[in-house]
XYZ file of C-alpha atoms in Angstrom:
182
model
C 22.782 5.321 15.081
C 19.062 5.785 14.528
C 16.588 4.051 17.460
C 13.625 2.446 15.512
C 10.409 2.412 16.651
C 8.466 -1.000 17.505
C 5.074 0.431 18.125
C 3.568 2.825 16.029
C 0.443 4.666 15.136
C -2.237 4.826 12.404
C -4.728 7.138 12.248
C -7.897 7.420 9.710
C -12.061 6.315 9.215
C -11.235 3.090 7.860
C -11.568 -0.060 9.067
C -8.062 -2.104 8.918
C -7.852 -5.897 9.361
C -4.428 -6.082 7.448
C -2.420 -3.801 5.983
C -3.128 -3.132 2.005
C -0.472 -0.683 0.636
C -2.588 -0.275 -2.507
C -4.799 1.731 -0.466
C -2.579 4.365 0.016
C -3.172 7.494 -2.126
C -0.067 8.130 -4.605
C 1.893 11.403 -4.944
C 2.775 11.574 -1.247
C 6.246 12.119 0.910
C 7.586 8.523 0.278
C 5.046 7.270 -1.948
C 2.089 5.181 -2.436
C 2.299 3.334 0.571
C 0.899 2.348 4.379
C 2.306 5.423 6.999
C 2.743 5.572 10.401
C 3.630 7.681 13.008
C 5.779 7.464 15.606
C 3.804 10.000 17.631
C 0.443 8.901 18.663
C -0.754 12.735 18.436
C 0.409 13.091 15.161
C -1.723 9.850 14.305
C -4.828 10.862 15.823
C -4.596 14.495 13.982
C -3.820 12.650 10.429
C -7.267 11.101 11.848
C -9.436 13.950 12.269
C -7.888 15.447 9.490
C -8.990 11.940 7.016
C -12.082 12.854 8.739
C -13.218 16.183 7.815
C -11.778 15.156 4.466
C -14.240 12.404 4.094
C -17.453 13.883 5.527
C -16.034 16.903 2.524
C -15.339 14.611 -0.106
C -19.122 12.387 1.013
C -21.667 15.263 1.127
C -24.357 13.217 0.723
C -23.496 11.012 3.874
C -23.869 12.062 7.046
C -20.960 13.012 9.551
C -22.040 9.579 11.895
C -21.320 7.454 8.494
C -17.975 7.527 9.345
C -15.881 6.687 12.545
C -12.377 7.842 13.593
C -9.850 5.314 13.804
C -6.950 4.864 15.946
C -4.371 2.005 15.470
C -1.677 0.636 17.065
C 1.208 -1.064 14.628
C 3.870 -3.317 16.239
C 6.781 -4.363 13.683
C 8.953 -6.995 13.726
C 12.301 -5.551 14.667
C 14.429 -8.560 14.257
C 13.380 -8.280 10.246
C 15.063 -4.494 10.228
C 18.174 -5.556 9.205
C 17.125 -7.929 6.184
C 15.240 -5.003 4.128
C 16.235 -2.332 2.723
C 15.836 1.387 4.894
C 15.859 4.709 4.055
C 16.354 7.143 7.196
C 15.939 10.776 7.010
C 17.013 12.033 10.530
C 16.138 16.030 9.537
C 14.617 18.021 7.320
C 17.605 18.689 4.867
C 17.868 19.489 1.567
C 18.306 15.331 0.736
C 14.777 14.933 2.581
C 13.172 17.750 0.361
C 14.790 16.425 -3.017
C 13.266 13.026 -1.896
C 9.643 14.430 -0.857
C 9.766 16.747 -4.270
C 10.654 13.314 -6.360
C 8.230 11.246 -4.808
C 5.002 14.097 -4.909
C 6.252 15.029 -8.546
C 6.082 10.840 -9.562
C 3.566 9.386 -8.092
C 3.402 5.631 -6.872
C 6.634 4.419 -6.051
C 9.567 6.130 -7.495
C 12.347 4.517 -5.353
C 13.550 0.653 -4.034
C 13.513 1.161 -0.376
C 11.172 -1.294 1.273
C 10.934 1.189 4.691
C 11.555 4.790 4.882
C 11.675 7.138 8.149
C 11.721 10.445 8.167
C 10.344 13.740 8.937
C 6.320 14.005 7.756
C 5.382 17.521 5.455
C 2.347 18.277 6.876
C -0.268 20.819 5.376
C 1.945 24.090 5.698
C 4.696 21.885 4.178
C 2.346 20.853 1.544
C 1.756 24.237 0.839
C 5.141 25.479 0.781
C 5.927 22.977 -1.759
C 3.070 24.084 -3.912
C 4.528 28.068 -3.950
C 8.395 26.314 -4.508
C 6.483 24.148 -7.830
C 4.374 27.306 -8.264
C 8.189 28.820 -8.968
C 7.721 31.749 -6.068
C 10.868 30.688 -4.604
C 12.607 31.353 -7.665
C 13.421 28.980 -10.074
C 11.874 25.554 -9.440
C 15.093 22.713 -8.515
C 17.520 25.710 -8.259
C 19.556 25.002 -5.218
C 18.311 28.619 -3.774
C 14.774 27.843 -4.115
C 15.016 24.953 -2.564
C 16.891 26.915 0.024
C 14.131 29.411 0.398
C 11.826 26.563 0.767
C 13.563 24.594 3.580
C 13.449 27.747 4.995
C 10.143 28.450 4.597
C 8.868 25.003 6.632
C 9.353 24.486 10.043
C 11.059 21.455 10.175
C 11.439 21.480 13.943
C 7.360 20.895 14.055
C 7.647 17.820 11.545
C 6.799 14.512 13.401
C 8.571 11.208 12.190
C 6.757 9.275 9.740
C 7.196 5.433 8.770
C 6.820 4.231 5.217
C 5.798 1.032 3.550
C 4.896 0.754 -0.311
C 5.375 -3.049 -1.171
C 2.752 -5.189 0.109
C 5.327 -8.109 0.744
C 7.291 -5.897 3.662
C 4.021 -4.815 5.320
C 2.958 -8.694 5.379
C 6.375 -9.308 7.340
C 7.812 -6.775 8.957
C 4.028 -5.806 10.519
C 3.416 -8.252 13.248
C 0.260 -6.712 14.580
C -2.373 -4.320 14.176
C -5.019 -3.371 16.862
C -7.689 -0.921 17.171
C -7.329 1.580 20.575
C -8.811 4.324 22.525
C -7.734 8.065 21.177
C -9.979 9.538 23.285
């Protein structure tokens, strides 16, 4: 039986009073949503890497315009049982056929109101760009997609927690505090 995770992490340059899942940029591993992870060194590298991205993305700002973040997210673990969960405990071929659906659609292409599982980070990102690219062989053939869970290192992947519908996060998210990531 899976252990959930009260206390979570949320890293990024933003500001975050209360969770907005309409923030959250679409075409990612669950969907549009809020993530967290369960690591708080996984967090605080999704920070620096939001970061560099927007000092990139803002080249007329300067790099003290914006501030890394680090959050701490408690949920309410007496709700778990109410919603409705998706748990991906490895990096399998379900997990992939998930990630691939939810990059390929956009927004929210599924009913689950939380999903856990296993984050693709930027080496998984691009090995799902040569697999849609087709250099694993046909794209959505079962050995392509072989080649590709091959191809990531799925014992590297830290646990990531999903929210995409504004009414869970306002529930199940019972606080939200900045801390120290130094």
């Amino acid at each position: 039986m899976y252990q959930f995770n009260s206390r979570l992490y949320h890293g990024t340059v933003s500001q975050i009073d209360k969770v907005d899942v309409s923030l959250g940029r679409g075409n990612k591993d669950f969907g549009k949503g809020f993530y967290m992870a369960v690591s708080k060194t996984q967090a605080i590298g999704m920070m620096h890497k939001k970061y560099r991205e927007a000092v990139r993305r803002n080249r007329n700002k300067k790099k003290t315009d914006f501030t890394e973040k680090l959050y701490e997210i408690r949920l309410n673990m007496e709700l778990i049982p109410s919603i409705k969960v998706k748990i991906f405990e490895n990096a399998d071929i379900e997990w992939l056929d998930f990630v691939l659906l939810c990059r390929k659609r956009g927004g929210m292409p599924h009913d689950y109101d939380l999903v856990i599982g296993p984050t693709a980070d930027d080496d998984t990102a691009l090995c799902l760009k040569a697999y849609q690219d087709g250099l694993y062989g046909k794209t959505e053939s079962d050995a392509a997609r072989r080649i590709l869970l091959n191809n990531l290192e799925v014992e590297n992947l830290g646990i990531q927690y999903y929210i995409g519908k504004q009414e869970i996060a306002d529930n199940i998210i019972t606080n939200v505090r900045e801390i120290d990531w130094r």
